[in-house]
Every structure is written in C-alpha cells, then in structure tokens.
Tab-separated table of C-alpha atoms and ligand atoms in Angstrom:
chain	number	residue	atom	x	y	z
A	273	MET	CA	-37.036	17.573	-58.163
A	274	ILE	CA	-39.224	19.078	-60.883
A	275	GLN	CA	-38.497	18.012	-64.461
A	276	THR	CA	-40.072	19.747	-67.466
A	277	ASP	CA	-39.489	20.634	-71.134
A	278	ILE	CA	-39.109	24.393	-70.686
A	279	LEU	CA	-38.388	26.084	-67.397
A	280	ILE	CA	-39.542	29.689	-67.375
A	281	ILE	CA	-38.079	32.107	-64.844
A	282	GLY	CA	-40.631	34.872	-64.357
A	283	ALA	CA	-44.403	34.468	-64.424
A	284	GLY	CA	-45.124	37.955	-65.780
A	285	PRO	CA	-47.169	38.386	-68.967
A	286	VAL	CA	-44.200	37.322	-71.118
A	287	GLY	CA	-43.528	34.133	-69.131
A	288	LEU	CA	-47.230	33.269	-69.152
A	289	PHE	CA	-47.643	33.665	-72.900
A	290	THR	CA	-44.519	31.563	-73.443
A	291	VAL	CA	-46.522	28.656	-72.008
A	292	PHE	CA	-49.104	29.123	-74.749
A	293	GLU	CA	-46.570	29.247	-77.600
A	294	ALA	CA	-44.656	26.254	-76.215
A	295	GLY	CA	-47.930	24.415	-75.687
A	296	LEU	CA	-48.722	24.709	-79.387
A	297	LEU	CA	-45.491	22.756	-79.975
A	298	LYS	CA	-46.585	20.205	-77.358
A	299	LEU	CA	-43.882	21.297	-74.922
A	300	ARG	CA	-44.668	21.366	-71.186
A	301	CYS	CA	-43.621	24.386	-69.121
A	302	HIS	CA	-42.956	25.114	-65.475
A	303	LEU	CA	-42.840	28.703	-64.198
A	304	ILE	CA	-40.841	30.022	-61.259
A	305	ASP	CA	-41.556	33.383	-59.646
A	306	ALA	CA	-40.529	35.097	-56.437
A	307	LEU	CA	-44.020	36.574	-56.160
A	308	PRO	CA	-46.734	34.413	-54.607
A	309	ILE	CA	-49.056	35.066	-57.576
A	310	PRO	CA	-48.496	35.064	-61.352
A	311	GLY	CA	-48.586	38.333	-63.291
A	312	GLY	CA	-45.278	40.146	-62.723
A	313	GLN	CA	-45.526	43.926	-62.724
A	314	CYS	CA	-49.189	43.808	-63.773
A	315	ALA	CA	-50.093	41.840	-60.647
A	316	GLU	CA	-47.698	43.435	-58.190
A	317	ILE	CA	-47.595	47.093	-59.193
A	318	TYR	CA	-50.840	47.972	-60.964
A	319	PRO	CA	-53.515	45.229	-60.975
A	320	LYS	CA	-56.369	47.727	-60.806
A	321	LYS	CA	-55.116	50.160	-63.478
A	322	PRO	CA	-56.403	50.055	-67.037
A	323	ILE	CA	-54.082	49.303	-69.988
A	324	TYR	CA	-54.958	50.712	-73.408
A	325	ASP	CA	-52.386	49.194	-75.770
A	326	ILE	CA	-53.338	45.516	-75.942
A	327	PRO	CA	-54.518	44.582	-79.453
A	328	ALA	CA	-58.288	43.982	-79.594
A	329	TYR	CA	-58.794	45.380	-76.066
A	330	PRO	CA	-59.574	49.117	-76.094
A	331	GLU	CA	-59.247	48.957	-72.308
A	332	ILE	CA	-58.450	46.183	-69.860
A	333	LEU	CA	-57.375	46.139	-66.209
A	334	ALA	CA	-53.859	44.750	-65.741
A	335	GLY	CA	-55.234	42.168	-63.291
A	336	ASP	CA	-57.848	41.037	-65.840
A	337	LEU	CA	-55.156	40.743	-68.520
A	338	ILE	CA	-53.315	38.321	-66.260
A	339	ASN	CA	-56.509	36.370	-65.501
A	340	ASN	CA	-57.131	36.074	-69.254
A	341	LEU	CA	-53.576	34.866	-69.857
A	342	LEU	CA	-53.975	32.260	-67.109
A	343	LYS	CA	-57.217	31.055	-68.694
A	344	GLN	CA	-55.572	30.942	-72.114
A	345	ILE	CA	-52.732	28.701	-70.889
A	346	GLU	CA	-54.898	26.479	-68.680
A	347	PRO	CA	-55.219	23.726	-71.346
A	348	PHE	CA	-51.419	23.336	-71.315
A	349	LYS	CA	-51.374	22.702	-67.556
A	350	PRO	CA	-48.181	24.548	-66.642
A	351	GLY	CA	-46.513	23.881	-63.296
A	352	PHE	CA	-45.746	26.712	-60.878
A	353	THR	CA	-43.176	27.306	-58.179
A	354	LEU	CA	-44.384	30.582	-56.645
A	355	GLY	CA	-43.071	32.696	-53.800
A	356	GLU	CA	-39.534	31.409	-54.441
A	357	PRO	CA	-36.753	33.327	-56.189
A	358	ALA	CA	-34.575	31.280	-58.549
A	359	VAL	CA	-31.072	31.917	-57.263
A	360	GLN	CA	-28.888	29.368	-59.022
A	361	LEU	CA	-28.581	28.251	-62.639
A	362	GLU	CA	-26.211	25.431	-63.517
A	363	LYS	CA	-25.423	23.516	-66.680
A	364	LEU	CA	-25.383	19.731	-66.165
A	365	ASP	CA	-23.117	17.206	-67.937
A	366	ASN	CA	-25.958	16.122	-70.209
A	367	GLY	CA	-26.376	19.693	-71.442
A	368	HIS	CA	-29.578	20.241	-69.451
A	369	PHE	CA	-29.998	22.983	-66.862
A	370	GLU	CA	-30.708	22.902	-63.171
A	371	VAL	CA	-32.370	25.850	-61.496
A	372	THR	CA	-32.599	26.036	-57.702
A	373	THR	CA	-34.678	28.467	-55.663
A	374	LYS	CA	-33.668	30.148	-52.421
A	375	GLN	CA	-35.971	27.715	-50.599
A	376	GLY	CA	-34.086	24.809	-52.195
A	377	THR	CA	-36.632	23.602	-54.780
A	378	VAL	CA	-34.697	21.989	-57.646
A	379	HIS	CA	-35.912	22.116	-61.263
A	380	ARG	CA	-34.390	20.525	-64.355
A	381	ALA	CA	-35.068	21.094	-68.046
A	382	PRO	CA	-33.241	21.039	-71.391
A	383	VAL	CA	-34.302	24.657	-71.959
A	384	VAL	CA	-34.559	27.633	-69.620
A	385	ALA	CA	-36.423	30.764	-70.732
A	386	ILE	CA	-35.647	33.876	-68.727
A	387	ALA	CA	-38.656	36.199	-68.709
A	388	GLY	CA	-37.506	38.197	-65.695
A	389	GLY	CA	-38.725	41.619	-66.842
A	390	LEU	CA	-37.377	44.350	-64.578
A	391	GLY	CA	-36.081	41.643	-62.265
A	392	VAL	CA	-37.086	39.729	-59.207
A	393	PHE	CA	-39.486	41.457	-56.804
A	394	VAL	CA	-37.945	41.928	-53.363
A	395	PRO	CA	-39.165	43.720	-50.235
A	396	ARG	CA	-38.038	47.177	-49.209
A	397	ARG	CA	-36.742	46.806	-45.705
A	398	PRO	CA	-37.284	49.615	-43.218
A	399	LYS	CA	-34.504	50.450	-40.791
A	400	ILE	CA	-35.713	48.396	-37.833
A	401	GLU	CA	-33.340	46.643	-35.489
A	402	ASP	CA	-33.293	42.838	-35.814
A	403	LEU	CA	-35.686	42.934	-38.767
A	404	GLN	CA	-33.955	40.215	-40.795
A	405	ARG	CA	-33.766	37.916	-37.772
A	406	PHE	CA	-37.562	37.706	-37.710
A	407	GLU	CA	-38.093	37.272	-41.451
A	408	GLU	CA	-39.984	34.016	-41.951
A	409	LYS	CA	-40.311	33.901	-38.153
A	410	GLY	CA	-43.269	36.220	-37.921
A	411	ILE	CA	-42.481	38.935	-40.457
A	412	ALA	CA	-43.625	38.550	-44.048
A	413	TYR	CA	-43.665	40.967	-46.982
A	414	PHE	CA	-46.264	39.114	-49.032
A	415	ILE	CA	-48.791	36.394	-48.402
A	416	LYS	CA	-47.922	32.999	-49.714
A	417	ASP	CA	-50.068	30.750	-47.580
A	418	PRO	CA	-53.138	32.655	-46.311
A	419	GLU	CA	-54.498	29.657	-44.337
A	420	LYS	CA	-51.660	30.222	-41.878
A	421	TYR	CA	-53.439	33.334	-40.592
A	422	LYS	CA	-56.855	31.765	-40.019
A	423	GLY	CA	-58.193	32.855	-36.617
A	424	GLU	CA	-54.809	34.402	-35.775
A	425	LYS	CA	-53.974	37.834	-34.499
A	426	VAL	CA	-52.258	39.701	-37.363
A	427	VAL	CA	-50.841	43.184	-37.740
A	428	ILE	CA	-50.845	44.434	-41.342
A	429	SER	CA	-48.918	47.550	-42.436
A	430	GLY	CA	-49.624	49.454	-45.643
A	431	GLY	CA	-52.076	51.718	-47.407
A	432	GLY	CA	-52.164	50.132	-50.861
A	433	ASP	CA	-54.443	47.524	-52.396
A	434	SER	CA	-52.480	44.562	-51.138
A	435	ALA	CA	-52.615	45.651	-47.471
A	436	LEU	CA	-56.280	46.611	-47.578
A	437	ASP	CA	-57.478	43.635	-49.623
A	438	TRP	CA	-55.792	41.172	-47.252
A	439	ALA	CA	-56.955	43.008	-44.125
A	440	ILE	CA	-60.550	42.908	-45.428
A	441	PHE	CA	-60.278	39.290	-46.556
A	442	MET	CA	-58.871	38.060	-43.248
A	443	ALA	CA	-61.369	40.026	-41.143
A	444	ASP	CA	-64.293	38.858	-43.308
A	445	ASN	CA	-63.386	35.246	-44.031
A	446	PHE	CA	-60.882	34.085	-41.475
A	447	ALA	CA	-62.293	35.550	-38.261
A	448	SER	CA	-58.760	36.752	-37.723
A	449	ASP	CA	-58.039	39.532	-35.252
A	450	VAL	CA	-56.778	42.138	-37.732
A	451	THR	CA	-54.962	45.375	-36.914
A	452	LEU	CA	-54.251	47.648	-39.885
A	453	VAL	CA	-51.445	50.165	-39.409
A	454	HIS	CA	-50.784	52.992	-41.849
A	455	ARG	CA	-48.447	55.962	-41.693
A	456	SER	CA	-51.050	58.533	-42.663
A	457	LYS	CA	-54.709	59.008	-43.523
A	458	ASN	CA	-54.092	58.850	-47.288
A	459	PHE	CA	-54.551	55.497	-48.961
A	460	ARG	CA	-53.255	54.361	-52.338
A	461	ALA	CA	-55.778	51.555	-52.435
A	462	HIS	CA	-58.947	51.618	-54.524
A	463	PRO	CA	-61.586	53.888	-52.866
A	464	ASP	CA	-64.027	50.930	-52.573
A	465	SER	CA	-61.481	48.987	-50.504
A	466	VAL	CA	-60.780	52.017	-48.317
A	467	GLN	CA	-64.519	52.402	-47.645
A	468	LYS	CA	-64.849	48.698	-46.840
A	469	ALA	CA	-61.892	48.851	-44.421
A	470	PHE	CA	-63.453	51.831	-42.624
A	471	ASP	CA	-66.806	50.021	-42.448
A	472	LEU	CA	-65.107	47.005	-40.873
A	473	ALA	CA	-63.282	49.319	-38.468
A	474	ASN	CA	-66.605	50.862	-37.432
A	475	THR	CA	-68.026	47.445	-36.590
A	476	GLY	CA	-64.871	46.527	-34.681
A	477	LYS	CA	-63.764	43.817	-37.148
A	478	ILE	CA	-60.578	45.680	-38.029
A	479	LYS	CA	-58.574	47.728	-35.564
A	480	LEU	CA	-57.321	50.756	-37.458
A	481	HIS	CA	-54.180	52.679	-36.452
A	482	LEU	CA	-53.672	55.666	-38.766
A	483	ASP	CA	-50.770	58.146	-38.561
A	484	SER	CA	-48.825	55.293	-36.983
A	485	GLU	CA	-45.996	52.971	-37.939
A	486	VAL	CA	-44.294	49.918	-36.541
A	487	TYR	CA	-40.816	50.933	-35.433
A	488	LYS	CA	-39.793	48.226	-32.969
A	489	ILE	CA	-40.176	44.469	-32.959
A	490	ASN	CA	-39.526	41.958	-30.202
A	491	GLY	CA	-39.502	38.255	-29.617
A	492	ASN	CA	-37.482	35.349	-28.433
A	493	GLY	CA	-36.525	33.564	-31.654
A	494	LYS	CA	-39.983	34.283	-33.045
A	495	LEU	CA	-41.883	37.547	-33.222
A	496	ASP	CA	-44.152	38.226	-30.264
A	497	THR	CA	-44.739	42.007	-30.136
A	498	VAL	CA	-44.620	45.021	-32.412
A	499	THR	CA	-44.497	48.605	-31.165
A	500	LEU	CA	-46.191	51.477	-32.979
A	501	LYS	CA	-44.937	55.029	-33.013
A	502	ARG	CA	-47.813	57.474	-33.486
A	503	LYS	CA	-47.812	61.015	-34.870
A	504	GLU	CA	-49.726	62.024	-31.764
A	505	GLY	CA	-49.862	60.179	-28.476
A	506	ASP	CA	-47.804	57.508	-26.788
A	507	ASP	CA	-46.386	54.358	-28.349
A	508	VAL	CA	-48.703	51.371	-28.605
A	509	GLN	CA	-47.492	47.825	-28.061
A	510	ILE	CA	-49.365	44.979	-29.753
A	511	ALA	CA	-48.815	41.307	-28.989
A	512	THR	CA	-48.797	39.358	-32.260
A	513	LYS	CA	-46.995	36.480	-33.923
A	514	HIS	CA	-47.578	37.894	-37.405
A	515	TRP	CA	-46.544	41.246	-38.807
A	516	LEU	CA	-47.385	41.469	-42.497
A	517	ARG	CA	-45.649	44.436	-44.049
A	518	LEU	CA	-47.602	44.599	-47.305
A	519	LEU	CA	-45.983	47.608	-48.895
A	520	CYS	CA	-44.572	47.962	-52.412
A	521	LEU	CA	-41.990	45.454	-53.556
A	522	THR	CA	-39.156	46.511	-55.873
A	523	PRO	CA	-37.700	44.597	-58.826
A	524	ILE	CA	-33.910	44.059	-58.815
A	525	LEU	CA	-31.859	42.416	-61.570
A	526	ARG	CA	-30.095	40.116	-59.158
A	527	PRO	CA	-29.496	37.202	-59.520
A	528	ILE	CA	-30.223	37.069	-63.276
A	529	GLY	CA	-27.861	39.957	-63.917
A	530	HIS	CA	-24.999	37.983	-62.371
A	531	TRP	CA	-25.520	34.665	-64.146
A	532	GLY	CA	-23.034	33.349	-66.701
A	533	ASN	CA	-20.549	35.265	-68.783
A	534	ARG	CA	-22.006	38.255	-70.510
A	535	LYS	CA	-21.047	38.038	-74.178
A	536	LYS	CA	-21.814	40.149	-77.192
A	537	CYS	CA	-24.076	37.786	-79.106
A	538	HIS	CA	-24.948	37.663	-82.818
A	539	CYS	CA	-28.295	39.269	-81.889
A	540	GLY	CA	-26.423	42.396	-80.830
A	541	GLN	CA	-27.450	42.091	-77.161
A	542	GLN	CA	-25.429	41.176	-74.104
A	543	CYS	CA	-26.480	37.548	-73.836
A	544	ILE	CA	-25.651	35.022	-71.150
A	545	GLY	CA	-23.120	32.359	-72.093
A	546	LEU	CA	-23.041	29.255	-69.919
B	15	MET	CA	-33.815	76.270	-77.181
B	16	ASN	CA	-34.782	77.289	-73.645
B	17	GLU	CA	-32.570	75.784	-70.978
B	18	ILE	CA	-32.365	75.856	-67.221
B	19	ASN	CA	-29.675	74.765	-64.760
B	20	ILE	CA	-30.345	72.072	-62.185
B	21	THR	CA	-27.911	70.791	-59.559
B	22	VAL	CA	-28.099	67.202	-58.378
B	23	ILE	CA	-26.279	65.616	-55.441
B	24	ASP	CA	-25.977	61.876	-56.016
B	25	ARG	CA	-25.875	59.112	-53.385
B	26	GLN	CA	-22.090	59.404	-53.065
B	27	GLY	CA	-22.403	63.114	-52.369
B	28	ASP	CA	-21.024	64.117	-55.794
B	29	GLN	CA	-22.504	67.164	-57.494
B	30	HIS	CA	-23.821	67.132	-61.076
B	31	ASP	CA	-24.659	70.375	-62.900
B	32	LEU	CA	-27.299	69.688	-65.524
B	33	LYS	CA	-28.458	71.848	-68.414
B	34	VAL	CA	-32.066	70.937	-69.053
B	35	PRO	CA	-34.319	71.950	-71.967
B	36	THR	CA	-37.682	73.332	-70.895
B	37	ASP	CA	-39.462	72.808	-74.211
B	38	MET	CA	-39.325	69.022	-74.465
B	39	GLY	CA	-42.160	68.127	-72.112
B	40	LEU	CA	-39.841	66.260	-69.737
B	41	ASN	CA	-40.444	65.685	-66.079
B	42	LEU	CA	-37.658	65.729	-63.505
B	43	MET	CA	-37.416	61.902	-63.283
B	44	GLU	CA	-36.969	61.613	-67.068
B	45	THR	CA	-34.357	64.367	-66.938
B	46	LEU	CA	-32.331	62.590	-64.237
B	47	LYS	CA	-32.533	59.323	-66.168
B	48	SER	CA	-31.456	60.961	-69.412
B	49	TYR	CA	-28.305	62.152	-67.623
B	50	GLU	CA	-27.781	58.523	-66.533
B	51	LEU	CA	-28.136	59.363	-62.874
B	52	PRO	CA	-29.184	56.262	-60.879
B	53	VAL	CA	-32.924	56.896	-60.882
B	54	GLU	CA	-34.883	53.906	-62.086
B	55	GLY	CA	-38.351	55.251	-62.831
B	56	ILE	CA	-39.784	51.740	-62.492
B	57	CYS	CA	-43.433	52.779	-62.911
B	58	GLY	CA	-42.699	55.125	-65.790
B	59	GLY	CA	-43.747	58.223	-63.860
B	60	MET	CA	-47.125	57.176	-62.459
B	61	ALA	CA	-46.294	57.909	-58.782
B	62	MET	CA	-46.509	54.176	-58.146
B	63	CYS	CA	-42.974	53.118	-57.207
B	64	ALA	CA	-41.029	55.925	-55.454
B	65	SER	CA	-37.832	54.970	-57.277
B	66	CYS	CA	-37.535	58.683	-58.196
B	67	HIS	CA	-37.722	59.868	-54.570
B	68	CYS	CA	-35.520	62.925	-53.984
B	69	TYR	CA	-35.024	65.731	-51.486
B	70	ILE	CA	-35.430	69.312	-52.698
B	71	LEU	CA	-32.627	71.441	-51.247
B	72	SER	CA	-33.450	74.822	-52.795
B	73	ASP	CA	-36.363	77.103	-52.052
B	74	HIS	CA	-38.454	76.813	-55.222
B	75	ASP	CA	-42.116	77.240	-55.882
B	76	LEU	CA	-42.912	73.668	-56.959
B	77	PRO	CA	-46.229	72.270	-58.161
B	78	GLU	CA	-48.324	71.008	-55.228
B	79	GLN	CA	-48.321	67.321	-54.417
B	80	GLY	CA	-51.294	65.428	-55.761
B	81	HIS	CA	-53.090	62.634	-53.885
B	82	ASP	CA	-51.121	59.886	-55.656
B	83	GLU	CA	-47.759	61.423	-54.761
B	84	ILE	CA	-48.731	61.981	-51.123
B	85	ALA	CA	-50.080	58.429	-50.805
B	86	MET	CA	-46.961	56.922	-52.422
B	87	LEU	CA	-44.627	58.894	-50.150
B	88	ASP	CA	-46.689	57.661	-47.183
B	89	GLU	CA	-45.591	54.144	-48.143
B	90	THR	CA	-41.939	55.073	-48.645
B	91	ASP	CA	-39.148	54.899	-46.084
B	92	GLU	CA	-36.724	57.727	-45.297
B	93	VAL	CA	-39.227	60.438	-46.200
B	94	GLU	CA	-38.435	63.981	-45.055
B	95	SER	CA	-40.422	67.211	-45.177
B	96	ASN	CA	-38.609	68.138	-48.443
B	97	SER	CA	-39.259	64.770	-50.120
B	98	ARG	CA	-40.752	64.720	-53.622
B	99	LEU	CA	-41.271	62.236	-56.414
B	100	ALA	CA	-39.269	63.642	-59.324
B	101	CYS	CA	-41.699	62.202	-61.883
B	102	GLN	CA	-44.433	64.480	-60.573
B	103	ILE	CA	-42.459	67.652	-61.280
B	104	GLN	CA	-42.623	68.961	-64.834
B	105	ILE	CA	-39.584	70.858	-66.112
B	106	THR	CA	-40.428	74.557	-66.543
B	107	ASN	CA	-38.477	77.835	-66.489
B	108	LYS	CA	-39.560	78.272	-62.858
B	109	LEU	CA	-37.125	75.504	-61.878
B	110	GLU	CA	-34.016	77.538	-62.843
B	111	GLY	CA	-31.376	76.949	-60.152
B	112	LEU	CA	-33.196	73.971	-58.575
B	113	LYS	CA	-31.006	71.888	-56.277
B	114	LEU	CA	-31.900	68.368	-55.204
B	115	GLU	CA	-30.433	65.265	-53.641
B	116	LEU	CA	-31.259	61.684	-54.588
B	117	ALA	CA	-32.904	59.685	-51.785
B	118	PRO	CA	-31.296	56.353	-50.799
B	119	GLU	CA	-31.925	53.352	-53.039
B	120	LEU	CA	-35.153	51.458	-52.317
B	121	VAL	CA	-33.190	48.242	-51.910
B	122	GLY	CA	-29.543	48.408	-50.816
B	123	GLU	CA	-26.835	47.023	-53.147
B	124	ASP	CA	-25.653	44.457	-50.616
B	125	GLU	CA	-29.035	43.382	-49.209
B	126	PHE	CA	-29.466	40.351	-51.432
B	127	SER	CA	-25.807	39.640	-52.109
B	128	ASP	CA	-26.247	35.946	-51.264
B	129	TRP	CA	-28.701	35.527	-54.179
C	126	FAD	C1	-47.264	51.260	-63.471
C	126	FAD	C2	-46.979	50.555	-64.756
C	126	FAD	C3	-47.837	50.768	-65.830
C	126	FAD	C4	-47.612	50.081	-67.038
C	126	FAD	N1	-48.498	50.292	-68.054
C	126	FAD	C5	-48.352	49.590	-69.210
C	126	FAD	C6	-49.299	49.751	-70.287
C	126	FAD	O1	-50.272	50.508	-70.182
C	126	FAD	N2	-49.079	49.039	-71.406
C	126	FAD	C7	-47.993	48.193	-71.555
C	126	FAD	O2	-47.863	47.573	-72.605
C	126	FAD	N3	-47.089	48.037	-70.551
C	126	FAD	C8	-47.244	48.715	-69.404
C	126	FAD	N4	-46.310	48.557	-68.405
C	126	FAD	C9	-45.152	47.686	-68.633
C	126	FAD	C10	-45.497	46.218	-68.490
C	126	FAD	O3	-46.133	45.948	-67.234
C	126	FAD	C11	-44.217	45.377	-68.585
C	126	FAD	O4	-43.623	45.625	-69.835
C	126	FAD	C12	-44.528	43.912	-68.448
C	126	FAD	O5	-45.021	43.613	-67.163
C	126	FAD	C13	-43.261	43.087	-68.719
C	126	FAD	O6	-43.608	41.742	-68.615
C	126	FAD	P1	-42.518	40.618	-68.290
C	126	FAD	O7	-43.288	39.343	-68.194
C	126	FAD	O8	-41.415	40.720	-69.274
C	126	FAD	O9	-41.869	41.009	-66.914
C	126	FAD	P2	-42.443	41.392	-65.461
C	126	FAD	O10	-43.857	41.800	-65.522
C	126	FAD	O11	-41.441	42.325	-64.898
C	126	FAD	O12	-42.366	39.997	-64.704
C	126	FAD	C14	-41.150	39.386	-64.443
C	126	FAD	C15	-41.331	38.430	-63.309
C	126	FAD	O13	-40.127	37.678	-63.171
C	126	FAD	C16	-39.891	37.445	-61.821
C	126	FAD	N5	-38.465	37.156	-61.646
C	126	FAD	C17	-37.401	37.824	-62.139
C	126	FAD	N6	-36.262	37.224	-61.788
C	126	FAD	C18	-36.613	36.137	-61.046
C	126	FAD	C19	-35.895	35.125	-60.371
C	126	FAD	N7	-34.568	35.081	-60.403
C	126	FAD	N8	-36.581	34.197	-59.677
C	126	FAD	C20	-37.936	34.216	-59.633
C	126	FAD	N9	-38.679	35.158	-60.254
C	126	FAD	C21	-38.016	36.103	-60.950
C	126	FAD	C22	-40.333	38.725	-61.124
C	126	FAD	O14	-40.636	38.482	-59.753
C	126	FAD	C23	-41.565	39.098	-61.971
C	126	FAD	O15	-42.754	38.621	-61.396
C	126	FAD	C24	-46.501	49.222	-67.195
C	126	FAD	C25	-45.624	49.022	-66.110
C	126	FAD	C26	-45.862	49.664	-64.915
C	126	FAD	C27	-44.949	49.394	-63.761
C	127	FES	S1	-41.067	56.948	-61.439
C	127	FES	FE1	-42.295	55.689	-60.169
C	127	FES	S2	-42.889	57.108	-58.644
C	127	FES	FE2	-41.754	58.324	-59.960
C-alpha cells in the first residue's frame, strides 16, 4: 500500500507541475498514470512536435517540456505508479481516500488531485479473433518493462515514432530479433528514425514487412504465432511470443467520468461529490 | 453569409442536414463538432489522432490527401477507399451537397466497461 500527502491521477503536464506547487508547501505527491511514461498527451501524442505558447520558451518540443518538468520536480521526489490505470476511488471512514489501479496497486492519501486531461489512454483494438485473450499473454500496446524483450524474438506493428524508436532500440541494444510490420510504405515517425530503421533493415538487424498487417494470432494460452496479410503475395506466419502493437492510444473519460455523484458546485462546474 | 448544405450519417445511421458557413475558416471536423456530432477532434486538427475519421459518400472534388493524413490513416483501423480525416478538409463552396458517414468510434463504448 502506498501512502502519501497528495495522490495525483494523471502524470501529464498539469499533474507534474502539481508536484512542484505541493512541494513548495512541503507536501509529498505520488502520481498514477495508465501510460508507462510521464507526460500525458505531450508524451503520447506529440513528443517530437514544437509548442510555441509556453511563457519564456519561444519554441520547445513537447517531449523536452516534459523532461524539463521532470527535472523541476526532482527535488520533491514524487512517487510514480506508471502503466496502471486508476479504476477505483473510495472514501475511507477517516475521511481519506483510497485509489486502486486495475493491477491492484492500492494508494491512500488525504487528498486526491485529478489531473486526467482528456482521460486515460487506452489501446485501439483491431478486430482480431481472440485478441483480448492474449493481452498480457504476449500482446502489448505499450512497453512497460523493456528488459522483458532482451534477446527475444519480437514483432512490432506501427509506423509512428513509438513503433520505430522501440524497434531501433531493441535491434541496437538488446540483440533482439526484431520484425517491424507496417500497413503501408508511409511512416508517421520522424524522418531520421525512418532512415535508421531502413539502415538496420539493410544490414539484416530488423526484418521489415511493409504493406502488411497482422490479422491472425495463435497460441495455446500464450501467444506463439502471428500471421501477416500482405497487399501482394501470400500470408506470412511468424513464430513469436511477443507482438507489440505500438499504434496510437486514445484517451477516454472512463473511469473518472463515472466516479461519484456529479453535482453543480459553487465553482459553476460539474464537480464530483463523494 | 455564404452557406452550403452537408449531409452527415451518424453511427446509428441517422441523417443530419447541416447548413455550414463557408466564410468562417472552419474545417469539416470543427463543423461536425460545432453541430455536436460525436467527433472528438482529440489532436485539434493536426492529423494526429484519427478521431475525425469519416467516409465520403458523395462524388466531390476534395483536396488531395497530404502525407500526414495518409500516414495517419495507415495506422487507423476500418479504413476504406473513401476514408478521410475531416480535419484535413477545409469548408469551401465546392463542398455543396457533400455527404459523409462517421467512421466507428476508435474505442468502443463497452470495451472498458469494467473500469
Ligand atoms: C497534437 C496536440 C498538439 C497540442 N499542442 C499544444 C500547444 O501547442 N500548446 C498547448 O498549450 N497545448 C497543446 N496541446 C494541448 C495540451 O497537450 C494539453 O492541454 C495538455 O496535455 C493537458 O495536460 P493535462 O496534464 O491536463 O492532461 P493530459 O496531457 O491529457 O494527461 C492526462 C494523463 O492522465 C492520465 N489518466 C487519466 N485518467 C487516468 C486514470 N483513471 N488512471 C490513470 N491515468 C489516468 C492519462 O493517461 C494521461 O496521461 C496539444 C494537444 C495535442 C493532442
Ligand atoms: S482531429 Fe485529430 S486527426 Fe483530425
């Protein structure tokens, strides 16, 4: 059980700066986020895009803004529960709150700050038979514990920065056997990453399947093969224990939107009454 | 004020007839949102989320897809040959009579109902 002064749900820019403000009052904070990294939308949707409306920064990349915020709050030593959505909020007899994640991590604090932005980031699930049965048993939508893939055979799907950065990282640093699968020849990722992925493909460190997508998965309890459908040519079957579908995640207002009784508050907003 | 007519089929199959000003610098995603149709526009129109994915049902001369739109649609499920990102289509007089259908939600209503 994690006990703190202020429990912050959402480690986006707002949640992160809350740590700083609370720290000035000598209050300790613990942040919970469903994403495996802090930064909210800035980290998940547009880390490599510039932002122009931050005071004193004529231009800053969203990812750098988050790195700066993390540096700024470092002295206050916040705790983090990452890669776990907070699904339950309860008021205890002593007036404190208990927040539990889907994975069962329990947190308690006298104050909970909800900095959930557009909501909790969740995966978009393709229509593939048995998909949910293999979630956490070979299929993942983001990378929480990279060490798990060291020296392993992994299939990564996606054409954005997340897919390419991880494919490059694993091929370069983990000696993993990496197959990158993408539906087309157009990439959303930064051109430098695309070039690097092609260079690694040319030296045989990444196996590249373009104009292809995973459409079938198999396994006995755990994933053991994925099958690719290709725009041209026959299906390809790949034996693997890990399919990482690193495509865009989407924010949804569940479960925050369902917590408590919504009441018209003196601030004029629909606030949560517990 | 210049206005055009646009027809939208929502996810329940219901038809909405919209009157849309052409002189307000709106794009199609902003138009759908302003009529409170269930289009989220998460990325604010930067072709980075596909929450404005729709199918064009009429035969209109639309602006060509840019690299960002093509690459985003390549990462989106349920894409058809008439798929477009509404945020990449500016409202102009040329769109008079446009008919479109909203693509399915990115995440189904009931998918995370145990949360
Ligand atoms: C493409 C794009 C470009 C943008 N450009 C700019 C710009 O130039 N300038 C600007 O000022 N703003 C910009 N924005 C908006 C800006 O990113 C947001 O306003 C900002 O991220 C909001 O911060 P936040 O901390 O409130 O929420 P978010 O960044 O949305 O973070 C909320 C976090 O809470 C987590 N969360 C929610 N519920 C739960 C739960 N139950 N359990 C666990 N975790 C949960 C989510 O996973 C998420 O990580 C842009 C947004 C996008 C998408
Ligand atoms: S609003 Fe995000 S892609 Fe159109």
